Short mmCIF file of C-alpha atoms and ligand atoms in Angstrom, two decimals:
data_model
loop_
_atom_site.label_atom_id
_atom_site.label_comp_id
_atom_site.label_asym_id
_atom_site.label_seq_id
_atom_site.Cartn_x
_atom_site.Cartn_y
_atom_site.Cartn_z
CA UNK S 1 -0.40 0.21 0.04
CA UNK S 2 0.76 3.74 -0.29
CA UNK S 3 0.26 6.04 2.45
CA UNK S 4 0.64 9.81 1.67
CA UNK S 5 0.48 12.50 4.19
CA UNK S 6 0.61 16.22 4.17
CA UNK S 7 -0.01 19.60 6.06
CA UNK S 8 0.76 18.41 9.27
CA UNK S 9 2.60 21.64 10.26
CA UNK S 10 3.19 25.75 11.29
CA UNK S 11 5.63 27.79 12.06
CA UNK S 12 5.41 27.20 15.67
CA UNK S 13 6.46 23.47 15.01
CA UNK S 14 6.00 19.69 13.73
CA UNK S 15 6.99 18.26 10.73
CA UNK S 16 5.44 16.40 8.13
CA UNK S 17 8.56 14.10 7.47
CA UNK S 18 8.64 13.53 11.24
CA UNK S 19 5.49 12.31 11.03
CA UNK S 20 6.67 10.49 8.48
CA UNK S 21 9.58 9.14 10.12
CA UNK S 22 7.36 8.14 13.56
CA UNK S 23 4.70 6.50 11.68
CA UNK S 24 7.34 4.33 10.05
CA UNK S 25 8.09 2.99 13.17
CA UNK S 26 4.52 1.96 14.10
CA UNK S 27 3.70 0.38 11.56
CA UNK S 28 7.03 -1.96 11.98
CA UNK S 29 5.54 -2.53 15.68
CA UNK S 30 2.28 -3.81 14.07
CA UNK S 31 4.09 -5.65 11.82
CA UNK S 32 4.43 -3.99 8.82
CA UNK S 33 7.13 -4.28 6.84
CA UNK S 34 8.09 -0.10 5.45
CA UNK S 35 9.54 -1.11 1.85
CA UNK S 36 9.62 2.99 1.47
CA UNK S 37 9.29 6.36 1.92
CA UNK S 38 9.41 9.06 -0.06
CA UNK S 39 9.79 13.44 0.23
CA UNK S 40 7.91 14.49 -2.08
CA UNK S 41 7.96 18.60 -3.02
CA UNK S 42 5.31 20.22 -4.84
CA UNK S 43 5.06 23.86 -6.18
CA UNK S 44 7.78 26.00 -4.27
CA UNK S 45 4.99 29.20 -5.38
CA UNK S 46 2.15 27.58 -3.84
CA UNK S 47 1.14 30.22 -1.33
CA UNK S 48 -0.12 27.66 1.37
CA UNK S 49 2.86 26.67 2.10
CA UNK S 50 4.93 26.57 5.66
CA UNK S 51 7.97 26.25 4.59
CA UNK S 52 8.86 23.88 1.51
CA UNK S 53 6.10 22.39 0.66
CA UNK S 54 7.10 18.82 1.16
CA UNK S 55 4.44 15.74 1.02
CA UNK S 56 5.34 11.88 2.57
CA UNK S 57 4.64 8.97 1.07
CA UNK S 58 5.39 5.66 2.61
CA UNK S 59 5.02 2.65 0.60
CA UNK S 60 4.18 -0.71 2.89
CA UNK S 61 2.97 -4.08 3.23
CA UNK S 62 0.04 -4.80 4.95
CA UNK S 63 -3.37 -4.54 4.98
CA UNK S 64 -4.57 -0.52 3.77
CA UNK S 65 -7.19 -0.25 6.48
CA UNK S 66 -4.82 -1.17 9.58
CA UNK S 67 -2.03 1.71 7.61
CA UNK S 68 -5.05 4.19 7.24
CA UNK S 69 -5.47 3.42 11.18
CA UNK S 70 -2.33 4.05 11.93
CA UNK S 71 -1.97 6.99 10.14
CA UNK S 72 -4.64 9.12 11.13
CA UNK S 73 -3.66 8.31 14.06
CA UNK S 74 -0.10 9.69 14.24
CA UNK S 75 -1.48 12.87 12.24
CA UNK S 76 -3.94 13.53 15.25
CA UNK S 77 -1.71 13.16 17.78
CA UNK S 78 1.16 15.16 16.08
CA UNK S 79 -0.60 17.08 13.63
CA UNK S 80 -0.35 21.71 14.48
CA UNK S 81 -4.69 21.62 14.22
CA UNK S 82 -4.74 24.84 16.12
CA UNK S 83 -3.03 26.93 13.40
CA UNK S 84 -5.79 27.75 10.68
CA UNK S 85 -2.77 27.16 7.84
CA UNK S 86 -3.01 23.77 9.04
CA UNK S 87 -5.38 21.03 7.07
CA UNK S 88 -4.01 17.59 7.16
CA UNK S 89 -4.48 15.12 4.55
CA UNK S 90 -4.10 11.08 4.62
CA UNK S 91 -4.81 9.32 1.81
CA UNK S 92 -3.72 5.68 1.60
CA UNK S 93 -4.25 2.97 -1.57
CA UNK S 94 -3.58 -0.16 -2.25
CA UNK S 95 -2.96 0.85 -6.41
CA UNK S 96 -0.90 3.84 -7.40
CA UNK S 97 -2.81 6.49 -8.48
CA UNK S 98 -1.70 7.86 -12.05
CA UNK S 99 1.05 9.95 -11.64
CA UNK S 100 -0.41 12.94 -13.69
CA UNK S 101 -1.81 14.47 -10.26
CA UNK S 102 1.62 14.80 -9.03
CA UNK S 103 3.00 16.19 -11.66
CA UNK S 104 0.39 18.46 -11.67
CA UNK S 105 1.05 19.42 -7.97
CA UNK S 106 4.75 19.74 -9.02
CA UNK S 107 4.32 22.11 -11.86
CA UNK S 108 0.86 23.45 -11.50
CA UNK S 109 -2.11 24.42 -9.11
CA UNK S 110 -4.48 21.70 -8.00
CA UNK S 111 -7.99 21.62 -5.93
CA UNK S 112 -9.31 19.30 -3.13
CA UNK S 113 -12.03 18.49 -5.24
CA UNK S 114 -9.00 17.17 -7.86
CA UNK S 115 -7.87 15.26 -5.47
CA UNK S 116 -10.36 13.48 -4.59
CA UNK S 117 -11.41 12.53 -7.84
CA UNK S 118 -7.93 11.23 -7.90
CA UNK S 119 -8.23 9.28 -4.75
CA UNK S 120 -11.84 8.01 -5.14
CA UNK S 121 -10.53 6.52 -8.98
CA UNK S 122 -7.94 4.48 -7.13
CA UNK S 123 -10.70 3.00 -4.42
CA UNK S 124 -8.28 4.94 -1.63
CA UNK S 125 -8.90 4.89 1.90
CA UNK S 126 -8.43 8.54 2.28
CA UNK S 127 -9.20 11.31 5.67
CA UNK S 128 -9.32 15.88 4.82
CA UNK S 129 -9.31 17.37 8.62
CA UNK S 130 -10.54 21.16 8.75
CA UNK S 131 -10.47 22.46 5.09
CA UNK S 132 -8.90 19.20 3.39
CA UNK S 133 -6.74 21.10 1.87
CA UNK S 134 -3.30 18.64 2.96
CA UNK S 135 -5.63 15.86 1.01
CA UNK S 136 -3.50 17.47 -2.34
CA UNK S 137 -0.44 16.97 -1.12
CA UNK S 138 -0.92 13.59 0.67
CA UNK S 139 -3.08 12.66 -3.27
CA UNK S 140 0.21 13.52 -4.86
CA UNK S 141 3.11 12.12 -3.01
CA UNK S 142 1.08 8.72 -3.37
CA UNK S 143 0.92 9.35 -6.93
CA UNK S 144 4.40 10.56 -7.37
CA UNK S 145 6.72 9.34 -10.05
CA UNK S 146 10.64 9.41 -9.91
CA UNK S 147 12.53 9.25 -12.58
CA UNK S 148 15.36 11.20 -11.23
CA UNK S 149 15.84 11.03 -7.46
CA UNK S 150 18.20 12.05 -4.74
CA UNK S 151 18.43 11.10 -0.65
CA UNK S 152 17.55 12.87 2.43
CA UNK S 153 18.59 11.56 5.84
CA UNK S 154 16.75 13.68 8.33
CA UNK S 155 18.10 13.11 12.34
CA UNK S 156 15.10 14.96 14.63
CA UNK S 157 15.36 15.76 18.36
CA UNK S 158 13.81 14.19 21.38
CA UNK S 159 10.59 16.12 22.78
CA UNK S 160 11.60 18.18 25.40
CA UNK S 161 14.10 19.92 23.20
CA UNK S 162 12.37 20.90 20.17
CA UNK S 163 12.11 24.79 20.69
CA UNK S 164 15.65 25.26 22.00
CA UNK S 165 19.19 25.81 20.66
CA UNK S 166 20.28 22.81 18.46
CA UNK S 167 23.51 21.29 19.93
CA UNK S 168 25.33 20.24 15.95
CA UNK S 169 28.97 21.14 15.42
CA UNK S 170 29.88 22.79 12.70
CA UNK S 171 33.06 22.23 12.26
CA UNK S 172 32.17 18.29 11.90
CA UNK S 173 28.88 19.32 8.65
CA UNK S 174 31.95 21.39 7.02
CA UNK S 175 34.14 17.62 7.77
CA UNK S 176 30.86 15.57 6.45
CA UNK S 177 30.99 17.45 3.20
CA UNK S 178 34.44 17.77 2.50
CA UNK S 179 34.60 14.40 3.03
CA UNK S 180 31.98 13.16 0.46
CA UNK S 181 31.12 16.18 -1.41
CA UNK S 182 30.30 15.57 -4.66
CA UNK S 183 28.49 12.85 -3.52
CA UNK S 184 26.11 14.59 -1.35
CA UNK S 185 25.50 18.64 -1.00
CA UNK S 186 24.30 21.38 0.74
CA UNK S 187 25.45 20.26 4.42
CA UNK S 188 27.00 23.77 4.71
CA UNK S 189 27.56 26.29 1.96
CA UNK S 190 31.43 26.05 1.79
CA UNK S 191 31.61 29.13 -0.12
CA UNK S 192 29.74 31.47 2.29
CA UNK S 193 31.38 29.28 5.02
CA UNK S 194 27.66 28.85 6.25
CA UNK S 195 25.89 25.66 7.71
CA UNK S 196 23.01 24.88 5.93
CA UNK S 197 21.40 21.71 7.04
CA UNK S 198 20.36 22.73 10.00
CA UNK S 199 17.23 24.46 10.83
CA UNK S 200 16.56 27.30 12.44
CA UNK S 201 12.51 26.42 12.89
CA UNK S 202 11.21 25.26 15.84
CA UNK S 203 10.28 22.21 14.57
CA UNK S 204 11.39 18.18 14.95
CA UNK S 205 14.60 18.31 12.36
CA UNK S 206 18.04 18.32 13.90
CA UNK S 207 20.09 18.47 10.60
CA UNK S 208 19.73 16.71 7.52
CA UNK S 209 22.07 15.16 4.61
CA UNK S 210 21.37 15.07 0.65
CA UNK S 211 23.44 12.86 -1.35
CA UNK S 212 22.81 10.96 -4.50
CA UNK S 213 21.99 7.30 -2.42
CA UNK S 214 21.17 6.47 1.55
CA UNK S 215 25.14 4.93 1.21
CA UNK S 216 26.81 8.11 0.84
CA UNK S 217 24.26 10.15 3.16
CA UNK S 218 24.81 7.57 6.06
CA UNK S 219 28.24 8.01 5.17
CA UNK S 220 28.67 11.77 5.74
CA UNK S 221 26.07 11.29 8.80
CA UNK S 222 28.74 9.10 10.59
CA UNK S 223 31.52 12.62 10.30
CA UNK S 224 28.25 14.32 12.60
CA UNK S 225 28.62 15.32 16.05
CA UNK S 226 25.80 16.42 17.97
CA UNK S 227 23.09 15.76 20.61
CA UNK S 228 21.77 12.86 20.53
CA UNK S 229 18.88 12.25 18.10
CA UNK S 230 15.29 10.68 18.86
CA UNK S 231 15.60 8.57 15.60
CA UNK S 232 16.72 9.02 11.80
CA UNK S 233 14.97 8.45 8.63
CA UNK S 234 16.26 8.15 4.67
CA UNK S 235 13.94 9.55 2.12
CA UNK S 236 13.91 9.31 -1.14
CA UNK S 237 12.38 12.74 -3.35
CA UNK S 238 12.59 14.49 -5.53
CA UNK S 239 14.92 17.44 -4.31
CA UNK S 240 17.34 18.66 -6.24
CA UNK S 241 16.00 17.24 -9.85
CA UNK S 242 14.88 19.85 -11.15
CA UNK S 243 11.39 18.51 -11.69
CA UNK S 244 9.62 21.29 -11.30
CA UNK S 245 10.90 23.33 -14.49
CA UNK S 246 9.11 23.20 -17.34
CA UNK S 247 10.64 23.77 -20.24
CA UNK S 248 9.30 27.05 -21.68
CA UNK S 249 9.73 29.99 -23.47
CA UNK S 250 9.35 33.84 -22.19
CA UNK S 251 5.89 34.86 -24.38
CA UNK S 252 4.15 31.54 -22.81
CA UNK S 253 4.90 31.91 -19.09
CA UNK S 254 2.17 31.86 -15.84
CA UNK S 255 2.62 33.23 -13.08
CA UNK S 256 3.87 30.89 -10.34
CA UNK S 257 5.08 28.38 -12.74
CA UNK S 258 8.61 27.56 -12.76
CA UNK S 259 10.58 27.59 -16.10
CA UNK S 260 13.83 27.14 -18.16
CA UNK S 261 14.13 29.65 -20.99
CA UNK S 262 16.44 30.92 -23.51
CA UNK S 263 17.00 34.43 -24.67
CA UNK S 264 19.66 36.66 -25.36
CA UNK S 265 20.57 39.56 -22.78
CA UNK S 266 18.70 42.97 -23.93
CA UNK S 267 19.86 45.07 -21.58
CA UNK S 268 23.38 44.71 -19.07
CA UNK S 269 22.07 43.73 -15.18
CA UNK S 270 21.46 46.90 -12.86
CA UNK S 271 21.87 46.76 -8.71
CA UNK S 272 18.70 47.78 -7.21
CA UNK S 273 17.61 48.57 -3.53
CA UNK S 274 18.97 45.73 -0.95
CA UNK S 275 21.87 44.35 -3.65
CA UNK S 276 19.42 42.94 -5.90
CA UNK S 277 20.15 41.96 -9.24
CA UNK S 278 18.31 41.96 -12.36
CA UNK S 279 18.47 42.31 -16.24
CA UNK S 280 16.28 41.52 -18.97
CA UNK S 281 16.65 39.00 -21.07
CA UNK S 282 14.51 38.89 -24.65
CA UNK S 283 13.66 35.89 -26.95
CA UNK S 284 11.49 36.74 -29.83
CA UNK S 285 11.26 40.81 -29.48
CA UNK S 286 9.72 39.48 -26.00
CA UNK S 287 11.47 40.99 -22.76
CA UNK S 288 11.86 38.95 -19.49
CA UNK S 289 12.90 40.44 -16.66
CA UNK S 290 15.49 38.27 -14.47
CA UNK S 291 16.22 38.57 -11.12
CA UNK S 292 19.42 37.59 -8.92
CA UNK S 293 18.38 38.72 -4.68
CA UNK S 294 20.58 39.70 -2.79
CA UNK S 295 20.52 35.79 -0.80
CA UNK S 296 22.44 34.61 -3.66
CA UNK S 297 26.03 36.30 -2.53
CA UNK S 298 28.14 35.55 -5.69
CA UNK S 299 26.06 34.54 -8.28
CA UNK S 300 24.95 37.97 -8.34
CA UNK S 301 28.55 38.69 -10.16
CA UNK S 302 27.72 36.04 -12.74
CA UNK S 303 24.65 38.37 -13.85
CA UNK S 304 26.40 41.49 -13.70
CA UNK S 305 29.00 39.84 -15.89
CA UNK S 306 26.35 39.41 -18.89
CA UNK S 307 26.30 41.67 -20.95
CA UNK S 308 23.88 42.73 -24.20
CA UNK S 309 23.80 39.82 -27.07
CA UNK S 310 24.71 36.68 -24.71
CA UNK S 311 23.46 33.84 -25.27
CA UNK S 312 21.66 32.13 -21.97
CA UNK S 313 19.37 29.84 -20.44
CA UNK S 314 17.82 31.12 -17.29
CA UNK S 315 15.37 28.57 -14.92
CA UNK S 316 13.88 29.80 -12.00
CA UNK S 317 9.89 30.28 -10.97
CA UNK S 318 7.83 33.18 -12.18
CA UNK S 319 6.36 35.34 -9.71
CA UNK S 320 5.19 38.73 -10.09
CA UNK S 321 5.95 39.44 -13.79
CA UNK S 322 10.08 38.54 -13.13
CA UNK S 323 11.80 35.14 -13.44
CA UNK S 324 13.40 34.55 -9.98
CA UNK S 325 16.96 32.59 -11.01
CA UNK S 326 17.91 29.61 -9.93
CA UNK S 327 20.44 28.85 -12.50
CA UNK S 328 22.17 29.98 -15.77
CA UNK S 329 23.43 28.60 -18.44
CA UNK S 330 25.52 30.57 -20.76
CA UNK S 331 25.26 29.59 -24.20
CA UNK S 332 27.64 32.07 -26.45
CA UNK S 333 29.22 34.99 -25.17
CA UNK S 334 28.46 38.29 -27.42
CA UNK S 335 31.72 40.50 -28.25
CA UNK S 336 32.26 43.32 -25.15
CA UNK S 337 33.36 46.46 -26.85
CA UNK S 338 34.19 49.48 -25.43
CA UNK S 339 33.62 52.29 -27.51
CA UNK S 340 35.28 56.63 -26.66
CA UNK S 341 36.42 59.24 -28.63
CA UNK S 342 38.97 58.04 -30.77
CA UNK S 343 42.64 59.99 -30.78
CA UNK S 344 43.44 62.80 -32.76
CA UNK S 345 45.47 61.30 -35.83
CA UNK S 346 46.99 64.68 -35.79
CA UNK S 347 48.10 65.62 -32.37
CA UNK S 348 47.80 63.00 -30.37
CA UNK S 349 45.14 64.00 -27.67
CA UNK S 350 41.97 61.99 -27.18
CA UNK S 351 38.98 63.74 -29.10
CA UNK S 352 35.85 64.78 -27.61
CA UNK S 353 32.01 64.48 -28.77
CA UNK S 354 31.00 67.17 -30.96
CA UNK S 355 27.64 66.68 -30.75
CA UNK S 356 24.80 64.25 -30.99
CA UNK S 357 25.34 61.96 -34.33
CA UNK S 358 28.10 64.85 -35.14
CA UNK S 359 31.07 62.73 -34.74
CA UNK S 360 34.45 63.72 -32.35
CA UNK S 361 36.51 66.70 -32.52
CA UNK S 362 39.55 67.74 -31.03
CA UNK S 363 39.82 70.41 -28.97
CA UNK S 364 43.66 71.25 -29.16
CA UNK S 365 43.92 71.03 -33.03
CA UNK S 366 40.35 70.97 -34.60
CA UNK S 367 40.77 67.88 -36.07
CA UNK S 368 37.58 65.81 -36.53
CA UNK S 369 36.62 62.31 -37.11
CA UNK S 370 33.87 60.31 -37.42
CA UNK S 371 34.14 57.50 -36.20
CA UNK S 372 34.64 56.67 -32.75
CA UNK S 373 37.57 54.00 -31.00
CA UNK S 374 36.23 50.53 -30.70
CA UNK S 375 38.02 48.15 -28.16
CA UNK S 376 37.26 44.45 -27.36
CA UNK S 377 37.02 43.95 -23.87
CA UNK S 378 37.99 40.44 -22.92
CA UNK S 379 35.32 38.84 -21.13
CA UNK S 380 35.47 37.40 -17.65
CA UNK S 381 32.68 34.76 -17.82
CA UNK S 382 33.03 31.40 -19.23
CA UNK S 383 30.50 29.74 -21.64
CA UNK S 384 28.85 27.07 -19.10
CA UNK S 385 25.90 26.77 -16.22
CA UNK S 386 25.97 28.59 -13.00
CA UNK S 387 23.97 28.23 -9.95
CA UNK S 388 22.76 29.91 -6.78
CA UNK S 389 25.21 28.92 -3.53
CA UNK S 390 23.54 26.11 -1.15
CA UNK S 391 22.40 28.82 1.23
CA UNK S 392 20.30 30.23 -1.15
CA UNK S 393 19.10 26.77 -3.46
CA UNK S 394 15.41 25.94 -3.26
CA UNK S 395 15.33 22.22 -1.99
CA UNK S 396 13.68 20.91 -5.76
CA UNK S 397 17.05 22.68 -7.72
CA UNK S 398 19.21 20.49 -8.90
CA UNK S 399 22.53 21.56 -7.75
CA UNK S 400 25.47 21.46 -10.45
CA UNK S 401 27.87 18.80 -7.91
CA UNK S 402 25.05 16.11 -9.84
CA UNK S 403 26.49 16.82 -12.89
CA UNK S 404 25.75 19.50 -15.47
CA UNK S 405 22.25 19.23 -16.29
CA UNK S 406 20.69 17.34 -19.67
CA UNK S 407 19.63 20.67 -21.44
CA UNK S 408 22.75 21.62 -23.47
CA UNK S 409 20.33 20.59 -26.91
CA UNK S 410 18.03 23.32 -25.21
CA UNK S 411 20.56 25.95 -24.99
CA UNK S 412 22.14 25.35 -28.16
CA UNK S 413 18.75 25.82 -29.99
CA UNK S 414 18.98 29.48 -29.21
CA UNK S 415 19.06 29.93 -32.65
CA UNK S 416 15.95 28.70 -33.28
CA UNK S 417 13.48 30.47 -35.21
CA UNK S 418 10.86 32.40 -33.18
CA UNK S 419 7.51 30.46 -34.64
CA UNK S 420 9.04 27.21 -33.35
CA UNK S 421 7.63 25.31 -30.48
CA UNK S 422 9.51 24.62 -27.63
CA UNK S 423 7.93 22.04 -25.64
CA UNK S 424 11.24 20.06 -25.50
CA UNK S 425 10.92 17.26 -22.50
CA UNK S 426 13.37 17.60 -19.62
CA UNK S 427 12.43 14.38 -18.36
P1 ATP I 501 4.38 20.48 5.67
O1 ATP I 501 5.78 19.85 6.58
O2 ATP I 501 3.70 19.99 6.62
O3 ATP I 501 3.96 19.60 4.46
P2 ATP I 501 5.04 22.81 4.16
O4 ATP I 501 5.96 23.69 4.13
O5 ATP I 501 5.16 21.26 3.55
O6 ATP I 501 4.63 22.13 5.44
P3 ATP I 501 2.17 22.25 4.36
O7 ATP I 501 1.94 23.07 4.95
O8 ATP I 501 1.90 21.58 3.26
O9 ATP I 501 3.81 22.97 3.74
O10 ATP I 501 1.06 23.17 3.11
C1 ATP I 501 1.06 23.56 1.62
C2 ATP I 501 -0.67 22.74 1.59
O11 ATP I 501 -0.54 23.65 -0.16
C3 ATP I 501 -0.71 21.36 1.22
O12 ATP I 501 -2.27 21.87 2.30
C4 ATP I 501 -0.53 21.01 0.23
O13 ATP I 501 -1.90 20.18 -0.36
C5 ATP I 501 -1.13 22.07 -0.70
N1 ATP I 501 -0.63 21.72 -1.98
C6 ATP I 501 0.79 21.70 -2.41
N2 ATP I 501 1.16 21.82 -3.80
C7 ATP I 501 -0.02 22.29 -3.93
C8 ATP I 501 -0.15 22.67 -5.71
N3 ATP I 501 0.26 22.26 -6.47
N4 ATP I 501 -1.55 23.42 -5.75
C9 ATP I 501 -2.92 23.62 -4.31
N5 ATP I 501 -1.83 23.28 -3.34
C10 ATP I 501 -1.04 22.80 -3.08
#
């Protein structure tokens, strides 16, 4: 059977993944074997989310009625029902629903009624609490399809410590990353010397280690020194896979979805208030503002190094009419030139502008010239992929540590005609 759960936490506490870890143990106590546990991230732009829009699914052997009774008991005991935004959902199916609903919840928006239709069609047992919104995530989790997947080991705190300062030795986390990178990632941000895998919120998570296999996350975990965890759970997950990205074109973007688009830099980057950096990307005559916010730190220097004419692929969420960058693929660099008044051929002094459209004039000897001096500037930027640092990375964004995205063909298609469709699949 597949057991899905979502929407159990609030900013004040709890975490659906912790509830999943507890359920795995209660299933075992009841003699039901867990085959696998999934941590599924859904559309990161959904406004109802508490933190990272996570839902969980557990695949287990046994009778769905028993699974359902244990899952609902866990939710009723542990979910943060007092928060008006906590609306838990539990779904148990002996046959997995088709993956369409998962893809819709991952890349788009869904309703509770749509989730209920999927659950009814699958003959599932389900219960939605309060406004029942959690049924969306619970259904998406049991319908999830992970053609690419990573793993996260989550260690949870003992209950009396919830809400207190976490005792995790930062040096041991840096060591864990050093010893296991690139097989694990985002435990720390070495570029900015910041710990990433230890939350600051009052939930039960002590730390998380992300990596390419259960063996690698356990290897990294073995270096971590911390307060004694209550329990640990390894989840298979769609984190770090870019599963949320829709290959798109600038003309067809819809608010609240995440895209991979191509275009030509139309206007160089400008730094605005708060250190946020933006530039204009153009495709087929339509401009898109691309944003690199202040928390993306050094990534903003990549954006600042772009010049008009550069051909790039940009990945990120389309929100408020701009694309919030997660990753940038520089496909082709334009020649960058510095244009200035020429040196006077007669007296060797630098000429000055003679007025708009009137060329240049030497203030010393009166010589005139129509052509400016054009100096080719060496580009600092190199073609290739650039990403935001670990501290600013979205859960779903695929880190370059996992290899360069398989999108080269999309980037290289940058010379395509504007009337060609751009529905290439990224699966
Ligand atoms: P938790 O740890 O409790 O899961 P969270 O940050 O993951 O916290 P939730 O509290 O689960 O966020 O809130 C997200 C809510 O949005 C859930 O009710 C979920 O069912 C719903 N939801 C998720 N994806 C979509 C979607 N694509 N369209 C509409 N609703 C969605």
